[in-house]
């Protein structure tokens, strides 16, 4: 496992659309392991492969609860419900936080790392994380959809 280099604001790759994963091979498993390690190193709740420079539809999410990290390959949001203003940040935009409107519930389908097609009904933070990461796969970033006037820059510590 290895920490991958994160791509940050201003990197054109963040605006590109990621491609569907067709084969789940050794190389993809290594990418997934590295993404989880990288997400944990930076205390992220979620990471999309594009954020480490790989244009594949792969997402890792960890809410730091009993479920452990979740891996979503080729995720598709098939249903959304509700809308709420939530606080959001992104590992590619360090120290920037803003309010974004996200659904309170989503139903998503994805392939897990064993290749099984799954369906998840997610609420609140998990729903928000899935929406944020699926946006990344489509070349969209949260700063483009913030509630006007809510963007805050926090100074890095130390
Ligand atoms: Ni992000």
PDB file of C-alpha atoms and ligand atoms in Angstrom:
ATOM      1  CA  UNK A   1       0.000   0.000   0.000  1.00  0.00           C
ATOM      2  CA  UNK A   2       1.117   3.527  -0.623  1.00  0.00           C
ATOM      3  CA  UNK A   3       0.013   7.078  -0.126  1.00  0.00           C
ATOM      4  CA  UNK A   4      -0.852   8.618  -3.491  1.00  0.00           C
ATOM      5  CA  UNK A   5      -0.246  12.220  -4.407  1.00  0.00           C
ATOM      6  CA  UNK A   6      -3.409  14.297  -4.126  1.00  0.00           C
ATOM      7  CA  UNK A   7      -4.554  16.586  -6.933  1.00  0.00           C
ATOM      8  CA  UNK A   8      -5.554  20.048  -5.806  1.00  0.00           C
ATOM      9  CA  UNK A   9      -7.605  23.044  -6.900  1.00  0.00           C
ATOM     10  CA  UNK A  10      -6.416  24.358 -10.266  1.00  0.00           C
ATOM     11  CA  UNK A  11      -5.461  20.900 -11.556  1.00  0.00           C
ATOM     12  CA  UNK A  12      -7.359  20.441 -14.826  1.00  0.00           C
ATOM     13  CA  UNK A  13      -7.853  16.725 -14.192  1.00  0.00           C
ATOM     14  CA  UNK A  14     -10.472  17.558 -11.538  1.00  0.00           C
ATOM     15  CA  UNK A  15     -12.757  18.820 -14.335  1.00  0.00           C
ATOM     16  CA  UNK A  16     -12.516  15.629 -16.368  1.00  0.00           C
ATOM     17  CA  UNK A  17     -15.081  12.883 -16.499  1.00  0.00           C
ATOM     18  CA  UNK A  18     -13.900   9.494 -15.226  1.00  0.00           C
ATOM     19  CA  UNK A  19     -14.361   6.293 -17.218  1.00  0.00           C
ATOM     20  CA  UNK A  20     -16.327   3.204 -16.210  1.00  0.00           C
ATOM     21  CA  UNK A  21     -14.310   0.386 -14.689  1.00  0.00           C
ATOM     22  CA  UNK A  22     -14.515  -2.685 -16.908  1.00  0.00           C
ATOM     23  CA  UNK A  23     -12.181  -5.118 -15.165  1.00  0.00           C
ATOM     24  CA  UNK A  24     -11.538  -5.499 -11.456  1.00  0.00           C
ATOM     25  CA  UNK A  25      -7.946  -6.709 -11.503  1.00  0.00           C
ATOM     26  CA  UNK A  26      -4.876  -6.628  -9.248  1.00  0.00           C
ATOM     27  CA  UNK A  27      -4.033  -3.127 -10.396  1.00  0.00           C
ATOM     28  CA  UNK A  28      -7.474  -1.835  -9.449  1.00  0.00           C
ATOM     29  CA  UNK A  29      -7.275  -3.541  -6.038  1.00  0.00           C
ATOM     30  CA  UNK A  30      -3.951  -1.774  -5.425  1.00  0.00           C
ATOM     31  CA  UNK A  31      -5.510   1.543  -6.426  1.00  0.00           C
ATOM     32  CA  UNK A  32      -8.382   0.917  -3.992  1.00  0.00           C
ATOM     33  CA  UNK A  33      -5.999   0.039  -1.129  1.00  0.00           C
ATOM     34  CA  UNK A  34      -3.928   3.134  -1.856  1.00  0.00           C
ATOM     35  CA  UNK A  35      -7.020   5.347  -2.020  1.00  0.00           C
ATOM     36  CA  UNK A  36      -8.195   4.102   1.384  1.00  0.00           C
ATOM     37  CA  UNK A  37      -4.744   4.697   2.863  1.00  0.00           C
ATOM     38  CA  UNK A  38      -4.522   8.170   1.310  1.00  0.00           C
ATOM     39  CA  UNK A  39      -8.040   9.095   2.483  1.00  0.00           C
ATOM     40  CA  UNK A  40      -7.179   8.007   6.027  1.00  0.00           C
ATOM     41  CA  UNK A  41      -3.861   9.851   6.051  1.00  0.00           C
ATOM     42  CA  UNK A  42      -5.626  13.129   5.286  1.00  0.00           C
ATOM     43  CA  UNK A  43      -8.641  12.347   7.522  1.00  0.00           C
ATOM     44  CA  UNK A  44     -11.006  12.451   4.554  1.00  0.00           C
ATOM     45  CA  UNK A  45     -14.551  11.093   4.582  1.00  0.00           C
ATOM     46  CA  UNK A  46     -14.357  10.290   0.891  1.00  0.00           C
ATOM     47  CA  UNK A  47     -12.023  10.150  -2.068  1.00  0.00           C
ATOM     48  CA  UNK A  48     -12.558   9.718  -5.806  1.00  0.00           C
ATOM     49  CA  UNK A  49      -9.843   8.162  -7.981  1.00  0.00           C
ATOM     50  CA  UNK A  50      -9.545  11.357 -10.022  1.00  0.00           C
ATOM     51  CA  UNK A  51      -8.229  13.067  -6.879  1.00  0.00           C
ATOM     52  CA  UNK A  52      -5.165  10.852  -7.097  1.00  0.00           C
ATOM     53  CA  UNK A  53      -4.926  11.376 -10.860  1.00  0.00           C
ATOM     54  CA  UNK A  54      -6.744   8.252 -12.062  1.00  0.00           C
ATOM     55  CA  UNK A  55      -9.790   8.803 -14.296  1.00  0.00           C
ATOM     56  CA  UNK A  56     -11.680   5.694 -13.235  1.00  0.00           C
ATOM     57  CA  UNK A  57     -15.096   5.560 -11.610  1.00  0.00           C
ATOM     58  CA  UNK A  58     -13.862   4.422  -8.202  1.00  0.00           C
ATOM     59  CA  UNK A  59     -14.798   5.979  -4.876  1.00  0.00           C
ATOM     60  CA  UNK A  60     -13.828   5.235  -1.279  1.00  0.00           C
ATOM     61  CA  UNK A  61     -15.848   6.513   1.676  1.00  0.00           C
ATOM     62  CA  UNK A  62     -15.241   6.150   5.403  1.00  0.00           C
ATOM     63  CA  UNK A  63     -17.514   7.736   7.990  1.00  0.00           C
ATOM     64  CA  UNK A  64     -15.236   6.381  10.741  1.00  0.00           C
ATOM     65  CA  UNK A  65     -18.091   4.311  12.163  1.00  0.00           C
ATOM     66  CA  UNK A  66     -18.556   0.548  12.586  1.00  0.00           C
ATOM     67  CA  UNK A  67     -18.950  -0.015   8.840  1.00  0.00           C
ATOM     68  CA  UNK A  68     -15.325   0.699   7.981  1.00  0.00           C
ATOM     69  CA  UNK A  69     -14.326   1.941   4.540  1.00  0.00           C
ATOM     70  CA  UNK A  70     -16.807   1.445   1.689  1.00  0.00           C
ATOM     71  CA  UNK A  71     -15.649   0.989  -1.903  1.00  0.00           C
ATOM     72  CA  UNK A  72     -17.960   1.979  -4.745  1.00  0.00           C
ATOM     73  CA  UNK A  73     -17.043   1.077  -8.313  1.00  0.00           C
ATOM     74  CA  UNK A  74     -19.162   2.582 -11.116  1.00  0.00           C
ATOM     75  CA  UNK A  75     -21.638   4.124  -8.652  1.00  0.00           C
ATOM     76  CA  UNK A  76     -24.941   5.425  -9.997  1.00  0.00           C
ATOM     77  CA  UNK A  77     -27.439   7.448  -7.991  1.00  0.00           C
ATOM     78  CA  UNK A  78     -30.837   6.123  -8.960  1.00  0.00           C
ATOM     79  CA  UNK A  79     -33.059   8.025  -6.544  1.00  0.00           C
ATOM     80  CA  UNK A  80     -32.814  11.078  -4.302  1.00  0.00           C
ATOM     81  CA  UNK A  81     -35.134  12.429  -1.640  1.00  0.00           C
ATOM     82  CA  UNK A  82     -35.270  15.721   0.236  1.00  0.00           C
ATOM     83  CA  UNK A  83     -32.774  18.557   0.303  1.00  0.00           C
ATOM     84  CA  UNK A  84     -30.813  20.202   3.070  1.00  0.00           C
ATOM     85  CA  UNK A  85     -28.025  22.709   3.478  1.00  0.00           C
ATOM     86  CA  UNK A  86     -24.938  20.958   4.793  1.00  0.00           C
ATOM     87  CA  UNK A  87     -21.325  21.902   5.536  1.00  0.00           C
ATOM     88  CA  UNK A  88     -18.890  20.528   3.035  1.00  0.00           C
ATOM     89  CA  UNK A  89     -15.187  20.348   2.329  1.00  0.00           C
ATOM     90  CA  UNK A  90     -12.929  18.392  -0.013  1.00  0.00           C
ATOM     91  CA  UNK A  91      -9.384  16.999   0.201  1.00  0.00           C
ATOM     92  CA  UNK A  92      -8.603  18.719  -3.116  1.00  0.00           C
ATOM     93  CA  UNK A  93      -9.600  22.104  -1.634  1.00  0.00           C
ATOM     94  CA  UNK A  94      -7.805  22.112   1.709  1.00  0.00           C
ATOM     95  CA  UNK A  95      -8.985  24.714   4.207  1.00  0.00           C
ATOM     96  CA  UNK A  96     -12.070  25.658   2.174  1.00  0.00           C
ATOM     97  CA  UNK A  97     -15.503  24.974   3.584  1.00  0.00           C
ATOM     98  CA  UNK A  98     -18.957  25.998   2.450  1.00  0.00           C
ATOM     99  CA  UNK A  99     -22.632  25.153   2.584  1.00  0.00           C
ATOM    100  CA  UNK A 100     -24.002  22.996  -0.203  1.00  0.00           C
ATOM    101  CA  UNK A 101     -27.532  21.729  -0.794  1.00  0.00           C
ATOM    102  CA  UNK A 102     -27.606  17.931  -0.863  1.00  0.00           C
ATOM    103  CA  UNK A 103     -30.404  15.354  -0.796  1.00  0.00           C
ATOM    104  CA  UNK A 104     -31.154  13.879   2.631  1.00  0.00           C
ATOM    105  CA  UNK A 105     -31.503  10.394   1.154  1.00  0.00           C
ATOM    106  CA  UNK A 106     -30.166   8.653  -1.912  1.00  0.00           C
ATOM    107  CA  UNK A 107     -30.423   5.198  -3.365  1.00  0.00           C
ATOM    108  CA  UNK A 108     -27.280   4.215  -5.223  1.00  0.00           C
ATOM    109  CA  UNK A 109     -26.105   1.179  -7.115  1.00  0.00           C
ATOM    110  CA  UNK A 110     -22.442   0.270  -7.369  1.00  0.00           C
ATOM    111  CA  UNK A 111     -20.113  -2.660  -7.796  1.00  0.00           C
ATOM    112  CA  UNK A 112     -18.110  -3.687  -4.741  1.00  0.00           C
ATOM    113  CA  UNK A 113     -14.443  -4.665  -4.922  1.00  0.00           C
ATOM    114  CA  UNK A 114     -15.384  -8.339  -5.198  1.00  0.00           C
ATOM    115  CA  UNK A 115     -17.350  -7.533  -8.344  1.00  0.00           C
ATOM    116  CA  UNK A 116     -20.817  -7.854  -6.882  1.00  0.00           C
ATOM    117  CA  UNK A 117     -23.454  -5.300  -7.908  1.00  0.00           C
ATOM    118  CA  UNK A 118     -24.900  -3.726  -4.759  1.00  0.00           C
ATOM    119  CA  UNK A 119     -27.644  -1.291  -3.835  1.00  0.00           C
ATOM    120  CA  UNK A 120     -27.454   1.044  -0.870  1.00  0.00           C
ATOM    121  CA  UNK A 121     -30.017   3.356   0.670  1.00  0.00           C
ATOM    122  CA  UNK A 122     -28.052   6.134   2.331  1.00  0.00           C
ATOM    123  CA  UNK A 123     -29.055   9.011   4.580  1.00  0.00           C
ATOM    124  CA  UNK A 124     -27.483  12.226   5.825  1.00  0.00           C
ATOM    125  CA  UNK A 125     -23.659  12.180   5.827  1.00  0.00           C
ATOM    126  CA  UNK A 126     -23.387   8.993   3.752  1.00  0.00           C
ATOM    127  CA  UNK A 127     -25.859  10.371   1.203  1.00  0.00           C
ATOM    128  CA  UNK A 128     -23.871  13.617   1.092  1.00  0.00           C
ATOM    129  CA  UNK A 129     -20.569  11.778   0.656  1.00  0.00           C
ATOM    130  CA  UNK A 130     -21.931   9.626  -2.195  1.00  0.00           C
ATOM    131  CA  UNK A 131     -23.242  12.739  -3.985  1.00  0.00           C
ATOM    132  CA  UNK A 132     -19.946  14.607  -3.494  1.00  0.00           C
ATOM    133  CA  UNK A 133     -17.857  11.712  -4.821  1.00  0.00           C
ATOM    134  CA  UNK A 134     -20.142  10.924  -7.773  1.00  0.00           C
ATOM    135  CA  UNK A 135     -19.826  14.623  -8.688  1.00  0.00           C
ATOM    136  CA  UNK A 136     -16.035  14.163  -8.790  1.00  0.00           C
ATOM    137  CA  UNK A 137     -16.469  11.262 -11.235  1.00  0.00           C
ATOM    138  CA  UNK A 138     -18.380  13.652 -13.479  1.00  0.00           C
ATOM    139  CA  UNK A 139     -15.740  16.366 -13.246  1.00  0.00           C
ATOM    140  CA  UNK A 140     -17.725  18.485 -10.812  1.00  0.00           C
ATOM    141  CA  UNK A 141     -16.367  19.966  -7.595  1.00  0.00           C
ATOM    142  CA  UNK A 142     -18.241  21.294  -4.577  1.00  0.00           C
ATOM    143  CA  UNK A 143     -16.986  24.886  -4.856  1.00  0.00           C
ATOM    144  CA  UNK A 144     -19.012  25.219  -8.078  1.00  0.00           C
ATOM    145  CA  UNK A 145     -22.285  24.540  -6.272  1.00  0.00           C
ATOM    146  CA  UNK A 146     -21.988  26.299  -2.948  1.00  0.00           C
ATOM    147  CA  UNK A 147     -24.698  28.368  -1.356  1.00  0.00           C
ATOM    148  CA  UNK A 148     -23.604  31.944  -2.251  1.00  0.00           C
ATOM    149  CA  UNK A 149     -21.705  33.766   0.463  1.00  0.00           C
ATOM    150  CA  UNK A 150     -20.946  30.696   2.583  1.00  0.00           C
ATOM    151  CA  UNK A 151     -17.381  29.941   1.478  1.00  0.00           C
ATOM    152  CA  UNK A 152     -14.879  30.147   4.325  1.00  0.00           C
ATOM    153  CA  UNK A 153     -11.128  29.847   4.173  1.00  0.00           C
ATOM    154  CA  UNK A 154      -9.504  28.433   7.275  1.00  0.00           C
ATOM    155  CA  UNK A 155      -5.820  29.039   7.861  1.00  0.00           C
ATOM    156  CA  UNK A 156      -3.754  25.879   8.029  1.00  0.00           C
ATOM    157  CA  UNK A 157      -2.534  25.032  11.517  1.00  0.00           C
ATOM    158  CA  UNK A 158       1.073  25.463  12.523  1.00  0.00           C
TER     159      UNK A 158
HETATM  160 NI1  LIG B   1     -13.941  16.001  -2.821  1.00  0.00          NI
END
